Short mmCIF file of C-alpha atoms in Angstrom, two decimals:
data_model
loop_
_atom_site.label_atom_id
_atom_site.label_comp_id
_atom_site.label_asym_id
_atom_site.label_seq_id
_atom_site.Cartn_x
_atom_site.Cartn_y
_atom_site.Cartn_z
CA MET A 27 -16.11 -23.04 -20.76
CA PRO A 28 -17.06 -25.78 -18.29
CA GLU A 29 -20.18 -27.76 -18.59
CA LYS A 30 -20.63 -28.56 -14.94
CA VAL A 31 -22.38 -26.39 -12.34
CA ILE A 32 -19.97 -24.34 -10.22
CA SER A 33 -21.03 -23.67 -6.77
CA ARG A 34 -21.90 -20.26 -5.64
CA ALA A 35 -19.19 -20.34 -2.95
CA VAL A 36 -16.44 -20.82 -5.70
CA ILE A 37 -17.86 -18.11 -7.74
CA ARG A 38 -17.96 -15.78 -4.84
CA ARG A 39 -14.14 -16.37 -4.21
CA LEU A 40 -13.11 -15.73 -7.82
CA PRO A 41 -13.22 -11.82 -7.54
CA ARG A 42 -10.84 -12.13 -4.69
CA TYR A 43 -8.39 -14.32 -6.72
CA TYR A 44 -8.79 -11.66 -9.48
CA ARG A 45 -7.89 -8.99 -7.18
CA TYR A 46 -4.78 -10.70 -5.76
CA LEU A 47 -3.67 -11.71 -9.25
CA ASN A 48 -4.22 -8.08 -10.43
CA GLU A 49 -1.77 -6.77 -7.62
CA LEU A 50 0.77 -9.51 -8.26
CA GLN A 51 0.72 -8.51 -11.92
CA TYR A 52 1.03 -4.80 -11.02
CA GLU A 53 4.06 -5.59 -8.80
CA GLY A 54 5.71 -7.37 -11.66
CA VAL A 55 5.25 -10.96 -10.35
CA GLU A 56 5.04 -13.41 -13.36
CA ARG A 57 4.27 -16.65 -11.65
CA ILE A 58 3.16 -17.94 -8.25
CA SER A 59 2.84 -21.41 -6.73
CA SER A 60 -0.47 -22.28 -5.03
CA GLY A 61 1.50 -22.44 -1.84
CA GLN A 62 2.72 -18.84 -2.08
CA LEU A 63 -0.80 -17.76 -3.27
CA SER A 64 -2.25 -19.57 -0.26
CA LYS A 65 0.01 -17.73 2.18
CA LEU A 66 -0.80 -14.38 0.61
CA MET A 67 -4.55 -14.89 0.43
CA ASN A 68 -4.81 -16.73 3.83
CA VAL A 69 -6.68 -19.82 2.41
CA THR A 70 -5.32 -23.38 2.02
CA ALA A 71 -3.43 -24.33 -0.90
CA SER A 72 -5.78 -27.28 -1.49
CA GLN A 73 -8.67 -24.94 -1.55
CA ILE A 74 -6.79 -22.84 -4.31
CA ARG A 75 -6.16 -25.99 -6.40
CA GLN A 76 -9.67 -27.23 -5.95
CA ASP A 77 -11.25 -23.88 -6.80
CA LEU A 78 -9.25 -23.36 -9.93
CA ASN A 79 -9.64 -26.97 -10.96
CA ASN A 80 -13.29 -26.12 -11.47
CA PHE A 81 -12.18 -24.05 -14.52
CA GLY A 82 -9.65 -26.53 -15.94
CA GLY A 83 -6.76 -25.82 -13.63
CA PHE A 84 -4.35 -23.38 -15.37
CA GLY A 85 -1.47 -24.47 -13.07
CA GLN A 86 1.53 -26.60 -14.11
CA GLN A 87 3.20 -29.10 -11.88
CA GLY A 88 6.50 -27.51 -10.74
CA TYR A 89 5.79 -24.18 -12.34
CA GLY A 90 2.80 -22.93 -10.48
CA TYR A 91 0.43 -20.43 -12.10
CA ASN A 92 1.29 -17.88 -14.69
CA VAL A 93 -0.19 -14.66 -13.07
CA ALA A 94 -1.13 -12.74 -16.21
CA HIS A 95 -2.74 -15.87 -17.88
CA LEU A 96 -4.64 -16.98 -14.69
CA LYS A 97 -5.81 -13.37 -14.18
CA GLU A 98 -7.03 -13.17 -17.76
CA GLU A 99 -8.77 -16.51 -17.52
CA ILE A 100 -10.54 -15.56 -14.36
CA GLY A 101 -11.57 -12.25 -15.93
CA LYS A 102 -13.24 -14.14 -18.82
CA ILE A 103 -15.06 -16.45 -16.49
CA LEU A 104 -16.40 -13.32 -14.86
CA TYR A 105 -17.11 -11.67 -18.15
CA LEU A 106 -14.81 -8.85 -17.39
CA ASP A 107 -13.46 -8.89 -20.89
CA LYS A 108 -16.95 -7.49 -21.96
CA VAL A 109 -18.00 -4.02 -21.42
CA HIS A 110 -21.03 -3.65 -19.33
CA ASN A 111 -23.17 -0.55 -19.84
CA MET A 112 -24.73 0.60 -16.60
CA ILE A 113 -27.11 3.30 -15.31
CA ILE A 114 -27.72 4.53 -11.65
CA VAL A 115 -31.25 5.22 -10.78
CA GLY A 116 -31.21 7.52 -7.84
CA GLY A 117 -28.79 10.46 -7.78
CA GLY A 118 -28.88 11.10 -4.10
CA ASN A 119 -25.81 10.76 -1.92
CA PHE A 120 -25.31 7.04 -2.63
CA GLY A 121 -25.88 7.27 -6.18
CA HIS A 122 -23.62 10.20 -6.44
CA ALA A 123 -20.89 8.29 -4.60
CA LEU A 124 -21.21 5.22 -6.84
CA ALA A 125 -21.10 7.39 -9.98
CA GLY A 126 -17.64 8.62 -8.88
CA TYR A 127 -16.51 5.17 -7.89
CA ARG A 128 -13.72 4.46 -10.46
CA ARG A 129 -13.28 0.87 -9.54
CA PHE A 130 -16.17 -0.14 -11.47
CA GLU A 131 -14.77 1.39 -14.67
CA GLU A 132 -11.47 -0.30 -14.21
CA LYS A 133 -13.30 -3.54 -14.66
CA ASN A 134 -15.23 -2.42 -17.70
CA PHE A 135 -18.43 -1.52 -15.82
CA ILE A 136 -19.25 1.76 -17.32
CA ILE A 137 -21.88 4.08 -15.87
CA ARG A 138 -23.57 5.83 -18.75
CA ALA A 139 -26.27 7.91 -16.95
CA VAL A 140 -27.81 8.66 -13.63
CA PHE A 141 -31.60 9.16 -13.40
CA ASP A 142 -33.36 11.22 -10.70
CA VAL A 143 -36.63 13.06 -10.20
CA ASP A 144 -34.96 16.06 -8.50
CA LYS A 145 -35.40 18.90 -11.03
CA SER A 146 -32.41 20.75 -9.45
CA LEU A 147 -30.13 17.67 -10.40
CA ILE A 148 -31.57 16.90 -13.80
CA GLY A 149 -29.40 18.36 -16.49
CA THR A 150 -26.24 18.54 -14.36
CA ASP A 151 -23.57 15.80 -14.45
CA ILE A 152 -21.26 13.86 -12.23
CA ARG A 153 -17.68 13.97 -13.78
CA GLY A 154 -19.24 13.97 -17.19
CA ILE A 155 -22.04 11.35 -16.54
CA PRO A 156 -25.39 13.06 -17.29
CA ILE A 157 -28.23 13.16 -14.78
CA LEU A 158 -31.37 12.57 -16.59
CA ASP A 159 -35.08 12.78 -15.73
CA VAL A 160 -36.34 9.38 -14.53
CA ALA A 161 -39.36 9.92 -16.71
CA GLU A 162 -37.09 9.48 -19.67
CA LEU A 163 -35.91 6.03 -18.55
CA PRO A 164 -38.00 4.01 -21.03
CA ALA A 165 -36.98 6.17 -23.91
CA TYR A 166 -33.30 6.01 -22.93
CA LEU A 167 -33.43 2.22 -22.51
CA ALA A 168 -34.98 1.83 -25.97
CA GLU A 169 -32.04 3.66 -27.58
CA HIS A 170 -29.09 2.65 -25.26
CA PRO A 171 -28.60 -0.99 -24.71
CA THR A 172 -27.97 -1.31 -20.95
CA ASP A 173 -26.87 -4.41 -19.05
CA ILE A 174 -27.09 -3.46 -15.50
CA ALA A 175 -29.01 -0.81 -13.41
CA ILE A 176 -27.82 0.26 -9.89
CA LEU A 177 -30.85 1.01 -7.78
CA THR A 178 -30.26 3.78 -5.10
CA VAL A 179 -33.77 5.14 -4.79
CA PRO A 180 -35.72 5.19 -1.52
CA LYS A 181 -37.22 1.90 -0.49
CA SER A 182 -40.75 3.28 -0.89
CA VAL A 183 -40.37 3.52 -4.71
CA ALA A 184 -37.77 0.84 -5.39
CA GLN A 185 -40.25 -1.90 -6.61
CA GLU A 186 -42.07 0.64 -8.96
CA VAL A 187 -38.75 1.61 -10.47
CA THR A 188 -37.82 -1.95 -10.74
CA ASP A 189 -40.89 -2.79 -12.60
CA ILE A 190 -40.04 0.04 -15.21
CA LEU A 191 -36.44 -1.29 -15.49
CA VAL A 192 -37.63 -4.93 -16.05
CA ALA A 193 -40.43 -3.86 -18.47
CA ASN A 194 -37.74 -1.98 -20.45
CA GLY A 195 -35.37 -4.89 -20.79
CA ILE A 196 -32.92 -4.69 -17.92
CA LYS A 197 -31.66 -8.12 -16.90
CA GLY A 198 -29.28 -7.13 -14.12
CA ILE A 199 -29.85 -5.04 -10.99
CA MET A 200 -27.57 -4.16 -8.18
CA ASN A 201 -29.93 -3.22 -5.40
CA PHE A 202 -29.03 -0.85 -2.68
CA ALA A 203 -32.63 -0.26 -1.57
CA HIS A 204 -33.42 -1.89 1.70
CA LEU A 205 -36.02 -4.49 0.45
CA ASP A 206 -36.08 -7.75 -1.55
CA LEU A 207 -37.12 -6.88 -5.13
CA GLU A 208 -39.55 -8.97 -6.93
CA VAL A 209 -38.57 -9.75 -10.47
CA PRO A 210 -39.04 -12.31 -13.22
CA ASP A 211 -36.78 -15.47 -13.24
CA ASP A 212 -34.63 -14.10 -16.12
CA VAL A 213 -33.64 -11.01 -14.15
CA THR A 214 -30.68 -11.34 -11.79
CA VAL A 215 -30.44 -9.12 -8.62
CA GLU A 216 -27.55 -8.64 -6.40
CA SER A 217 -28.57 -6.82 -3.20
CA ILE A 218 -26.35 -4.88 -0.92
CA HIS A 219 -28.03 -4.29 2.44
CA LEU A 220 -25.39 -2.28 4.35
CA SER A 221 -27.47 -2.21 7.69
CA GLU A 222 -27.63 -6.02 7.54
CA ASN A 223 -23.74 -6.14 7.20
CA MET A 224 -23.63 -3.72 10.20
CA MET A 225 -25.92 -6.00 12.25
CA GLU A 226 -23.63 -9.01 11.38
CA LEU A 227 -20.71 -7.08 12.55
CA SER A 228 -22.54 -5.97 15.79
CA TYR A 229 -23.28 -9.79 16.41
CA ARG A 230 -19.74 -10.72 15.91
CA LEU A 231 -18.53 -7.99 18.11
CA GLY A 232 -21.06 -8.68 20.88
CA GLU A 233 -20.16 -12.41 20.74
CA ARG A 234 -16.53 -11.70 21.69
CA ARG A 235 -17.27 -9.34 24.45
CA MET B 14 -28.27 -16.69 25.63
CA PRO B 15 -27.57 -20.15 23.91
CA GLU B 16 -24.39 -21.96 24.81
CA LYS B 17 -23.87 -23.64 21.36
CA VAL B 18 -22.08 -22.28 18.46
CA ILE B 19 -24.54 -20.87 15.88
CA SER B 20 -23.58 -21.11 12.37
CA ARG B 21 -22.42 -18.07 10.36
CA ALA B 22 -25.15 -18.87 7.80
CA VAL B 23 -27.85 -18.60 10.44
CA ILE B 24 -26.34 -15.36 11.81
CA ARG B 25 -26.41 -13.97 8.35
CA ARG B 26 -30.10 -14.61 7.97
CA LEU B 27 -31.10 -12.91 11.10
CA PRO B 28 -30.90 -9.33 9.93
CA ARG B 29 -33.30 -10.31 7.12
CA TYR B 30 -35.83 -11.74 9.66
CA TYR B 31 -35.46 -8.60 11.69
CA ARG B 32 -36.26 -6.51 8.58
CA TYR B 33 -39.44 -8.48 7.76
CA LEU B 34 -40.57 -8.47 11.36
CA ASN B 35 -39.98 -4.71 11.58
CA GLU B 36 -42.20 -4.13 8.52
CA LEU B 37 -44.86 -6.46 9.89
CA GLN B 38 -44.93 -4.61 13.10
CA TYR B 39 -45.05 -1.34 11.32
CA GLU B 40 -48.05 -2.75 9.35
CA GLY B 41 -49.72 -3.55 12.52
CA VAL B 42 -49.39 -7.41 12.34
CA GLU B 43 -49.37 -8.90 15.77
CA ARG B 44 -48.58 -12.62 15.05
CA ILE B 45 -47.57 -14.66 12.23
CA SER B 46 -47.32 -18.36 11.44
CA SER B 47 -43.89 -19.85 10.20
CA GLY B 48 -45.86 -20.70 6.98
CA GLN B 49 -46.92 -17.16 6.38
CA LEU B 50 -43.48 -15.87 7.15
CA SER B 51 -42.13 -18.44 4.87
CA LYS B 52 -44.27 -17.35 2.10
CA LEU B 53 -43.40 -13.63 2.74
CA MET B 54 -39.73 -14.19 2.94
CA ASN B 55 -39.50 -16.89 0.21
CA VAL B 56 -37.73 -19.44 2.38
CA THR B 57 -39.16 -22.74 3.54
CA ALA B 58 -41.06 -22.92 6.77
CA SER B 59 -38.86 -25.65 8.00
CA GLN B 60 -35.83 -23.37 7.56
CA ILE B 61 -37.46 -20.60 9.66
CA ARG B 62 -38.37 -23.23 12.45
CA GLN B 63 -34.87 -24.42 12.36
CA ASP B 64 -33.14 -21.05 12.30
CA LEU B 65 -35.24 -19.73 15.22
CA ASN B 66 -34.92 -22.86 17.21
CA ASN B 67 -31.20 -22.00 17.54
CA PHE B 68 -32.29 -19.29 19.79
CA GLY B 69 -34.88 -21.23 21.82
CA GLY B 70 -37.68 -21.05 19.43
CA PHE B 71 -40.12 -18.22 20.35
CA GLY B 72 -42.94 -19.77 18.55
CA GLN B 73 -46.02 -21.40 20.08
CA GLN B 74 -47.64 -24.45 18.65
CA GLY B 75 -51.07 -23.23 16.95
CA TYR B 76 -50.30 -19.57 17.64
CA GLY B 77 -47.28 -18.81 15.68
CA TYR B 78 -44.76 -16.12 16.37
CA ASN B 79 -45.51 -12.86 18.31
CA VAL B 80 -44.05 -10.28 15.90
CA ALA B 81 -43.05 -7.73 18.47
CA HIS B 82 -41.55 -10.25 20.74
CA LEU B 83 -39.63 -12.12 17.99
CA LYS B 84 -38.32 -8.81 16.56
CA GLU B 85 -37.09 -7.78 20.08
CA GLU B 86 -35.43 -11.08 20.85
CA ILE B 87 -33.67 -11.10 17.48
CA GLY B 88 -32.61 -7.49 18.04
CA LYS B 89 -31.05 -8.54 21.36
CA ILE B 90 -29.22 -11.39 19.68
CA LEU B 91 -27.84 -8.80 17.17
CA TYR B 92 -27.20 -6.41 20.08
CA LEU B 93 -29.29 -3.75 18.55
CA ASP B 94 -30.59 -2.85 22.05
CA LYS B 95 -27.10 -1.46 22.70
CA VAL B 96 -25.90 2.04 21.14
CA HIS B 97 -22.85 1.56 18.95
CA ASN B 98 -20.71 4.70 18.80
CA MET B 99 -19.21 4.77 15.35
CA ILE B 100 -16.69 7.02 13.46
CA ILE B 101 -16.15 7.27 9.71
CA VAL B 102 -12.54 7.56 8.56
CA GLY B 103 -12.48 9.00 5.03
CA GLY B 104 -14.77 11.91 4.26
CA GLY B 105 -14.85 11.49 0.48
CA ASN B 106 -17.98 10.79 -1.54
CA PHE B 107 -18.46 7.43 0.06
CA GLY B 108 -17.87 8.53 3.67
CA HIS B 109 -20.11 11.42 3.07
CA ALA B 110 -22.92 9.26 1.77
CA LEU B 111 -22.56 6.89 4.71
CA ALA B 112 -22.59 9.80 7.07
CA GLY B 113 -26.01 10.70 5.70
CA TYR B 114 -27.36 7.09 5.80
CA ARG B 115 -30.13 7.11 8.44
CA ARG B 116 -30.80 3.49 8.28
CA PHE B 117 -27.84 2.95 10.65
CA GLU B 118 -29.19 5.37 13.22
CA GLU B 119 -32.58 3.67 13.27
CA LYS B 120 -30.68 0.53 14.47
CA ASN B 121 -28.72 2.37 17.18
CA PHE B 122 -25.50 2.55 15.17
CA ILE B 123 -24.72 6.32 15.66
CA ILE B 124 -22.03 8.03 13.77
CA ARG B 125 -20.31 10.55 16.02
CA ALA B 126 -17.56 11.94 13.83
CA VAL B 127 -16.00 11.90 10.42
CA PHE B 128 -12.18 12.07 9.92
CA ASP B 129 -10.32 13.19 6.98
CA VAL B 130 -7.01 14.81 5.90
CA ASP B 131 -8.59 17.42 3.57
CA LYS B 132 -8.17 20.81 5.14
CA SER B 133 -11.20 22.12 3.15
CA LEU B 134 -13.46 19.66 4.82
CA ILE B 135 -11.95 19.68 8.46
CA GLY B 136 -14.09 21.91 10.59
CA THR B 137 -17.19 21.48 8.54
CA ASP B 138 -20.01 19.08 9.27
CA ILE B 139 -22.35 16.52 7.61
CA ARG B 140 -25.88 17.06 9.06
CA GLY B 141 -24.32 17.96 12.32
CA ILE B 142 -21.75 15.33 12.33
CA PRO B 143 -18.30 17.14 12.68
CA ILE B 144 -15.45 16.46 10.17
CA LEU B 145 -12.11 16.30 12.19
CA ASP B 146 -8.55 16.19 11.31
CA VAL B 147 -7.33 12.41 10.98
CA ALA B 148 -4.37 13.50 13.12
CA GLU B 149 -6.61 13.96 15.89
CA LEU B 150 -7.80 10.33 15.82
CA PRO B 151 -5.79 8.99 18.78
CA ALA B 152 -6.79 11.93 21.05
CA TYR B 153 -10.40 11.55 19.96
CA LEU B 154 -10.51 7.83 20.58
CA ALA B 155 -8.91 8.30 24.09
CA GLU B 156 -11.77 10.58 25.03
CA HIS B 157 -14.69 8.91 23.16
CA PRO B 158 -15.35 5.30 23.56
CA THR B 159 -15.97 4.03 20.06
CA ASP B 160 -17.23 0.75 18.98
CA ILE B 161 -16.95 0.71 15.33
CA ALA B 162 -14.91 2.44 12.64
CA ILE B 163 -16.16 2.64 8.98
CA LEU B 164 -13.22 2.77 6.78
CA THR B 165 -13.71 4.66 3.43
CA VAL B 166 -10.12 5.81 2.84
CA PRO B 167 -8.19 5.08 -0.33
CA LYS B 168 -6.72 1.58 -0.51
CA SER B 169 -3.08 2.97 -0.31
CA VAL B 170 -3.48 4.27 3.22
CA ALA B 171 -6.15 1.81 4.52
CA GLN B 172 -3.70 -0.63 6.38
CA GLU B 173 -1.85 2.43 7.99
CA VAL B 174 -5.19 3.94 9.26
CA THR B 175 -6.28 0.48 10.40
CA ASP B 176 -3.11 0.15 12.60
CA ILE B 177 -3.86 3.56 14.21
CA LEU B 178 -7.45 2.50 14.87
CA VAL B 179 -6.37 -0.87 16.33
CA ALA B 180 -3.58 0.78 18.42
CA ASN B 181 -6.30 3.08 19.88
CA GLY B 182 -8.63 0.42 20.97
CA ILE B 183 -11.08 -0.07 18.01
CA LYS B 184 -12.36 -3.64 17.98
CA GLY B 185 -14.87 -3.42 15.06
CA ILE B 186 -14.21 -2.32 11.53
CA MET B 187 -16.43 -1.91 8.61
CA ASN B 188 -14.00 -1.85 5.59
CA PHE B 189 -14.89 -0.31 2.24
CA ALA B 190 -11.28 -0.14 1.03
CA HIS B 191 -10.55 -2.61 -1.71
CA LEU B 192 -8.06 -4.86 0.25
CA ASP B 193 -8.05 -7.43 3.02
CA LEU B 194 -6.99 -5.70 6.27
CA GLU B 195 -4.41 -7.25 8.54
CA VAL B 196 -5.64 -7.08 12.22
CA PRO B 197 -5.14 -8.81 15.55
CA ASP B 198 -7.44 -11.75 16.51
CA ASP B 199 -9.51 -9.67 18.87
CA VAL B 200 -10.60 -7.27 16.16
CA THR B 201 -13.53 -7.90 13.90
CA VAL B 202 -13.69 -6.79 10.27
CA GLU B 203 -16.70 -6.74 7.97
CA SER B 204 -15.53 -6.02 4.37
CA ILE B 205 -17.74 -4.69 1.60
CA HIS B 206 -16.06 -4.94 -1.72
CA LEU B 207 -18.56 -3.43 -4.13
CA SER B 208 -16.62 -4.28 -7.32
CA GLU B 209 -16.54 -7.98 -6.12
CA ASN B 210 -20.39 -7.88 -5.86
CA MET B 211 -20.42 -6.42 -9.33
CA MET B 212 -18.25 -9.17 -10.75
CA GLU B 213 -20.48 -11.74 -9.13
CA LEU B 214 -23.50 -10.14 -10.62
CA SER B 215 -21.59 -9.98 -14.03
CA TYR B 216 -20.96 -13.83 -13.72
CA ARG B 217 -24.52 -14.59 -13.00
CA LEU B 218 -25.72 -12.30 -15.97
CA GLY B 219 -23.26 -14.01 -18.28
CA GLU B 220 -24.16 -17.44 -17.26
CA ARG B 221 -27.72 -16.90 -18.30
CA ARG B 222 -26.87 -15.28 -21.78
#
């Protein structure tokens, strides 16, 4: 593992490398030059070389990159070789859709339980994932080591639920509630604000009119 | 409207300003200094001043910003004063959840119809939004001017559906399918790759372990 700090921009690009390498591997491609990868991914070959040099390179002059090896190494950098145990808090439409989202599982992000307040949902399941009472969260977390909580509760209760998660040891939160969560320094939050993505699209569309 | 090019980073921050101003307005706050806004939003006051200066300022020395006015101006920059007619293609769990997502509507992004191939869904509706046969897409788009399509179809058909959308005049796509869409230069795509957000969270979590 490298000692130097890697920029956020590089880290943000790694999942995309991983996705392309995964597809190449699926298609039976064994090796690829930075030039070919560059064409495929629509980024410059020099950017690819620079990005991957952050992690010690992986490429060989005149050979290019070994697809399986590079994919595996990027996977390790992203900790995809580790199983992440996850819960979803908020079993409404959005939480429900995410519980059915198989692409997480493929990357070792496993949803173990969904929590809600709705008595008509509690006790049911989403393709085998149990829906539990949100009041049981502390007891559940005490017994089941959990890496990441996906937060899909209404904005009005999102901070309150976050405080419970943090008090019970959660260090990673994927936040779909439309506010900025307050968390201690040792907790990592990734926020997805869909209406803000929509506004950015709106700006880019309007700009071109 | 400003003549100069505004950086993507500034544009990305505008929806967040809009969100905070919206809440301040809701709470009855009429004016706010860049210092107060800075504290609230956890960015430097100088960044706020710099960002807003891109659009001619809006602030007054010694007065601060008029919340309602600033919100309205940022809304105009993001074209939120315009109604965006939208469709969703893909009525599965995710499309269904997005059709029920009221936060889009609040910003004038109105979902008019959902399209699917599933005969058991076609003819039903999601809180009044009709689910139509995807085969009717060209005919629908010819009759209903549509600004944005939300794409929630499986990856395997996403490019094919995109080609149909583009051939029928769609200029803006919000893409939830897990691939990079190929579109002509005059079409704008905003992609949300949730598993890539998850990988980034995984990296940031792992880094801190």
